[in-house]
Coordinates of N, CA and C in Angstrom, one line a residue:
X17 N 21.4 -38.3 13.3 CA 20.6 -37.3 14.0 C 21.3 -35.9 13.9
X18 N 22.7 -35.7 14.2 CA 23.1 -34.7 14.5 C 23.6 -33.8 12.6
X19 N 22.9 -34.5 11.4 CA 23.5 -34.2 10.2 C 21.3 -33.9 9.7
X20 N 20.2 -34.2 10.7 CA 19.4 -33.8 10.4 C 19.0 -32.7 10.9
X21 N 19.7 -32.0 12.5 CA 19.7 -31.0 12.9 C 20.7 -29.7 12.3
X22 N 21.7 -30.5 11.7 CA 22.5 -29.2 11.2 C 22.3 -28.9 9.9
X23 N 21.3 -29.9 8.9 CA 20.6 -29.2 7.8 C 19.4 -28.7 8.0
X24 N 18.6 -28.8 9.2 CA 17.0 -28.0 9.5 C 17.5 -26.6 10.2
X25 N 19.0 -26.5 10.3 CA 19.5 -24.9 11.2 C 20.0 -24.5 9.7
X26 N 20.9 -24.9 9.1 CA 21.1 -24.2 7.8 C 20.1 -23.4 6.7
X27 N 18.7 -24.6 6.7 CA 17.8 -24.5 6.3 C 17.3 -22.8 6.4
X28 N 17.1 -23.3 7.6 CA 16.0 -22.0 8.8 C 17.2 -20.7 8.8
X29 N 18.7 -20.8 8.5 CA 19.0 -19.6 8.4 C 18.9 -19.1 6.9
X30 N 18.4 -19.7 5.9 CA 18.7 -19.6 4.8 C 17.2 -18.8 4.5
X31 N 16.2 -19.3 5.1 CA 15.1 -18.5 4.9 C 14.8 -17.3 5.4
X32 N 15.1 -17.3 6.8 CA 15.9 -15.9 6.8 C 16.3 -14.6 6.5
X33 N 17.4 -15.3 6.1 CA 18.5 -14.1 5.2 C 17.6 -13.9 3.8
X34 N 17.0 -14.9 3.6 CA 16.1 -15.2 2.0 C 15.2 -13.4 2.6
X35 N 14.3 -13.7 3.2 CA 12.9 -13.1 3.7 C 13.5 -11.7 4.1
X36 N 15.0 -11.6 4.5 CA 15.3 -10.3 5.3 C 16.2 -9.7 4.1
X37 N 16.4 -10.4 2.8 CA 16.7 -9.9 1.5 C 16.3 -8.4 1.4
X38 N 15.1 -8.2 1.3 CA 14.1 -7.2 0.8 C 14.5 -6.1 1.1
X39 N 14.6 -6.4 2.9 CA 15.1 -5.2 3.5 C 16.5 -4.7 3.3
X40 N 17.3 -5.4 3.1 CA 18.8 -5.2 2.4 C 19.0 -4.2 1.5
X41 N 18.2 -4.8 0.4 CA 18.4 -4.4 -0.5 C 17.2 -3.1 -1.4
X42 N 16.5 -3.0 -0.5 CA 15.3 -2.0 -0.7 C 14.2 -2.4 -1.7
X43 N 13.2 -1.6 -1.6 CA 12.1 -2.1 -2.5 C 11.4 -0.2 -3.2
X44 N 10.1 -0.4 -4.1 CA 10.0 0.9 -4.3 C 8.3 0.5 -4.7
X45 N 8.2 1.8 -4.9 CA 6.9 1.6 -5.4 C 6.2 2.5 -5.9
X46 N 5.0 2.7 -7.0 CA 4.9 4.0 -7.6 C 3.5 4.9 -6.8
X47 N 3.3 6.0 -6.7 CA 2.1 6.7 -5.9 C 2.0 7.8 -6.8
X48 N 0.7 8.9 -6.3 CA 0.5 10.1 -6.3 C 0.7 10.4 -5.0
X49 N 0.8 11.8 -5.4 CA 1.5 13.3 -4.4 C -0.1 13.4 -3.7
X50 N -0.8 13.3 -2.9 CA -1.5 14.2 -2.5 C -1.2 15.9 -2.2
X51 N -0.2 15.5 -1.2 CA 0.1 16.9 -0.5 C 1.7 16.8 0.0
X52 N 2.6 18.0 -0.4 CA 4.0 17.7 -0.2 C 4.0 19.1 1.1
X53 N 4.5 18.1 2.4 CA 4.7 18.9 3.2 C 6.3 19.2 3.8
X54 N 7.4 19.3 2.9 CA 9.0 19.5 2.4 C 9.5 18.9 3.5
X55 N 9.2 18.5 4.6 CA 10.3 17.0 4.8 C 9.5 16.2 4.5
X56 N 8.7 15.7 4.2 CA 7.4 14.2 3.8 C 6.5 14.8 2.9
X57 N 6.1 13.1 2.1 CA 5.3 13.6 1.2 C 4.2 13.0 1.6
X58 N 2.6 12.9 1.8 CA 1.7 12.3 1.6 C 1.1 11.8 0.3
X59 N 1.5 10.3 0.3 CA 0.9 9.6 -1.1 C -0.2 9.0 -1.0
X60 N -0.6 8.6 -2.2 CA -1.8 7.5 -1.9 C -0.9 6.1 -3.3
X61 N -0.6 5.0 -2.8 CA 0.0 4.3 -3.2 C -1.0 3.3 -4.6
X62 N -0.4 3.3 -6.3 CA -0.7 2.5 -6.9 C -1.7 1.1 -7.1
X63 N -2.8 1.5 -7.3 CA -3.2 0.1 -7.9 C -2.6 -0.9 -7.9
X64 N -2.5 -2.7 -6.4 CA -1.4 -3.5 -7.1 C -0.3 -3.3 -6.4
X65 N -0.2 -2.2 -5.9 CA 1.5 -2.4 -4.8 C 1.1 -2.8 -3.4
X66 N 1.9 -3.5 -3.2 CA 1.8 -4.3 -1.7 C 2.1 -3.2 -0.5
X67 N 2.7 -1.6 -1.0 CA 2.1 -0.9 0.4 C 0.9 -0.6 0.0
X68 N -0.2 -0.6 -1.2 CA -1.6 -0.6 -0.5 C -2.0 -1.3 0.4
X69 N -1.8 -2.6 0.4 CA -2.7 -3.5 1.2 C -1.7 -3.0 3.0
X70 N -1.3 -1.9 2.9 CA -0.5 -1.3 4.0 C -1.8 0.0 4.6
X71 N -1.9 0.8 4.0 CA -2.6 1.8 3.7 C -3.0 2.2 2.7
X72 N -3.9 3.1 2.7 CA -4.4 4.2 1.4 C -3.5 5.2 1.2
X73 N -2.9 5.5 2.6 CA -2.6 6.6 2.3 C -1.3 6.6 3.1
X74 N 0.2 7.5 2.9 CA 1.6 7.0 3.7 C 2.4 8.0 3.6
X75 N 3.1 8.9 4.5 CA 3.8 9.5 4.9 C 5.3 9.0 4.1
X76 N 5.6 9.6 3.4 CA 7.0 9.2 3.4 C 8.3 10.4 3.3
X77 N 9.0 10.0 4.1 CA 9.6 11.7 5.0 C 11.2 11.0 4.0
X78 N 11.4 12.4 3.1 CA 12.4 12.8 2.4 C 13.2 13.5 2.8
X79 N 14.0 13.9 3.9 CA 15.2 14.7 4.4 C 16.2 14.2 4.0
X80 N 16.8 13.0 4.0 CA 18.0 12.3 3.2 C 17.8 11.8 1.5
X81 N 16.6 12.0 1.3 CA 16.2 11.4 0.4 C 17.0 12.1 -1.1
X82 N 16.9 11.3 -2.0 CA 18.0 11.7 -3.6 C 16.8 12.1 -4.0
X83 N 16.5 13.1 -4.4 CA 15.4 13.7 -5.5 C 15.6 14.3 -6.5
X84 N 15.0 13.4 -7.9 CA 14.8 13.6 -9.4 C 13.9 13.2 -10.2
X85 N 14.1 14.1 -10.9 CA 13.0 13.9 -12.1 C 13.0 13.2 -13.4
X86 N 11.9 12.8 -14.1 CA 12.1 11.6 -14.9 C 13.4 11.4 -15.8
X87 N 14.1 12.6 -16.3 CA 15.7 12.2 -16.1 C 16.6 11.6 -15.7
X88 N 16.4 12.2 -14.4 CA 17.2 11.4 -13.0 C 18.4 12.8 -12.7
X89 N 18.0 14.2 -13.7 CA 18.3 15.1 -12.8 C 18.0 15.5 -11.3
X90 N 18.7 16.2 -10.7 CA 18.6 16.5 -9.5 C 17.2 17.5 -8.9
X91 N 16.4 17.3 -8.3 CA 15.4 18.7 -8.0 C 15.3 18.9 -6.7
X92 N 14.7 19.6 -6.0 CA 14.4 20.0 -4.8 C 13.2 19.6 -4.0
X93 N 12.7 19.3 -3.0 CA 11.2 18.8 -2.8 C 10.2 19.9 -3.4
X94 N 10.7 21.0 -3.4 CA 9.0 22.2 -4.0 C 9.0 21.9 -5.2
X95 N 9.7 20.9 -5.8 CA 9.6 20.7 -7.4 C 8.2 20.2 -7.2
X96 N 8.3 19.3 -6.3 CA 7.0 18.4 -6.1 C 5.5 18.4 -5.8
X97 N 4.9 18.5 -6.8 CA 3.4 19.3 -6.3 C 2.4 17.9 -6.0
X98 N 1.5 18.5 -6.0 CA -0.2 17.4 -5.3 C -0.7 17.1 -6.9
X99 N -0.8 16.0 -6.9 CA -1.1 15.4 -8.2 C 0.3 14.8 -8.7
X100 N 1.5 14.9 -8.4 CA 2.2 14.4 -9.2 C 2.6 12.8 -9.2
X101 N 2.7 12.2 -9.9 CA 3.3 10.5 -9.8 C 4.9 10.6 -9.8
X102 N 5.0 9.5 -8.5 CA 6.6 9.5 -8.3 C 6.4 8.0 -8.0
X103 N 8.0 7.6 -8.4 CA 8.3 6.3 -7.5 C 9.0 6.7 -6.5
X104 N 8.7 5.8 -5.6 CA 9.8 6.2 -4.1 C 10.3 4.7 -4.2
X105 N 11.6 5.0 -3.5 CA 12.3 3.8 -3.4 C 12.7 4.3 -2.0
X106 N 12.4 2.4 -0.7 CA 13.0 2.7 0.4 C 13.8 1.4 1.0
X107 N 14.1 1.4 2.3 CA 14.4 -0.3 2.9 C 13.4 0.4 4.3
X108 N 13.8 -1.0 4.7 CA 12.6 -1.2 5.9 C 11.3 -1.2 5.8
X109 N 10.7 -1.2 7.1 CA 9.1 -1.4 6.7 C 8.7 -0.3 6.6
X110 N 7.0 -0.5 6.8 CA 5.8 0.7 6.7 C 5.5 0.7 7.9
X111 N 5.4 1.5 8.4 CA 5.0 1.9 9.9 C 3.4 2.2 10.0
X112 N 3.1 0.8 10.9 CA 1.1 0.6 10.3 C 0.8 1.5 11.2
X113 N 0.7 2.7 10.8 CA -0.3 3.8 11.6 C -1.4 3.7 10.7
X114 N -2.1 5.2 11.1 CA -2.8 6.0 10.0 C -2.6 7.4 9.6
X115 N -2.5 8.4 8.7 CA -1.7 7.3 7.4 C -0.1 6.7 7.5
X116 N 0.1 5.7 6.8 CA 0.7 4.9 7.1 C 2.6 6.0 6.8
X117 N 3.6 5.2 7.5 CA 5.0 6.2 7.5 C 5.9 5.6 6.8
X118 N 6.4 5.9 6.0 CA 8.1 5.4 5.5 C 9.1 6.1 6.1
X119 N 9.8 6.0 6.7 CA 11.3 6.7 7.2 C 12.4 6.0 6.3
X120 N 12.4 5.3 5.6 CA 13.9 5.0 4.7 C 13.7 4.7 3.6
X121 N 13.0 6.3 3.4 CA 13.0 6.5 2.0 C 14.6 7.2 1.7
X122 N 15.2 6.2 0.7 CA 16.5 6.9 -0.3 C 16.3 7.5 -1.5
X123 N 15.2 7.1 -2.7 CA 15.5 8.1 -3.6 C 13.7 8.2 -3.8
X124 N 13.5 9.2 -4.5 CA 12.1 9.5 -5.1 C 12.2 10.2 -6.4
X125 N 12.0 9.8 -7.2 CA 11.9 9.5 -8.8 C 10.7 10.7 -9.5
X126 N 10.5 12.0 -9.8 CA 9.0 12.1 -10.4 C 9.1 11.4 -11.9
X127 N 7.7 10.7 -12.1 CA 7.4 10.2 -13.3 C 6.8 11.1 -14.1
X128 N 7.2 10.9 -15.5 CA 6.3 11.3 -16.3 C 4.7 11.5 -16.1
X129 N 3.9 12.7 -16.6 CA 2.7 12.8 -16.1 C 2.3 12.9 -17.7

């Protein structure tokens, strides 16, 4: 008994650390610019990315954030205009408002247009 309880706790921490991976290790995803308001950007998230089924639409606030262009030189947020495609890369969740928030956003990428 006590060798079927200490593989259903091993188990259960393994899924876990499995499920709380994500957040570790961050995730990203690609949008358009609606509107850049220089600490956050308002996007509307890709066809197919799992923060749509979050929102249409998401706040993601760049004050710490690494910002570059499809290089991966360095730019500024006014680089950033309404219309442009970027990846953002963050950890943590989406904050289900409306429109929806990122706070840990680390880098934002502009893509080729």
């Amino acid at each position: 008994m006590k060798k079927v309880s200490v593989l259903v706790i091993c188990v259960a921490i393994f899924i876990m650390v499995a499920g709380c991976n994500r957040f570790i290790e961050g995730t990203d995803f690609t949008a358009t610019v609606i509107e850049n308001e220089e600490t956050s950007l308002l996007v509307e998230p890709d066809e197919g990315s799992a923060e749509l089924s979050s929102a249409d639409r998401i706040f993601v606030y760049v004050g710490e954030a690494e910002l570059v262009d499809a290089q991966g030189r360095e730019i500024s947020v006014g680089d950033i205009e309404s219309g442009m495609r970027v990846e953002i890369y963050y950890t943590g969740g989406v904050a289900e408002s409306y429109p929806a928030q990122i706070h840990g956003a680390y880098k934002v990428r502009l893509l080729e247009n």
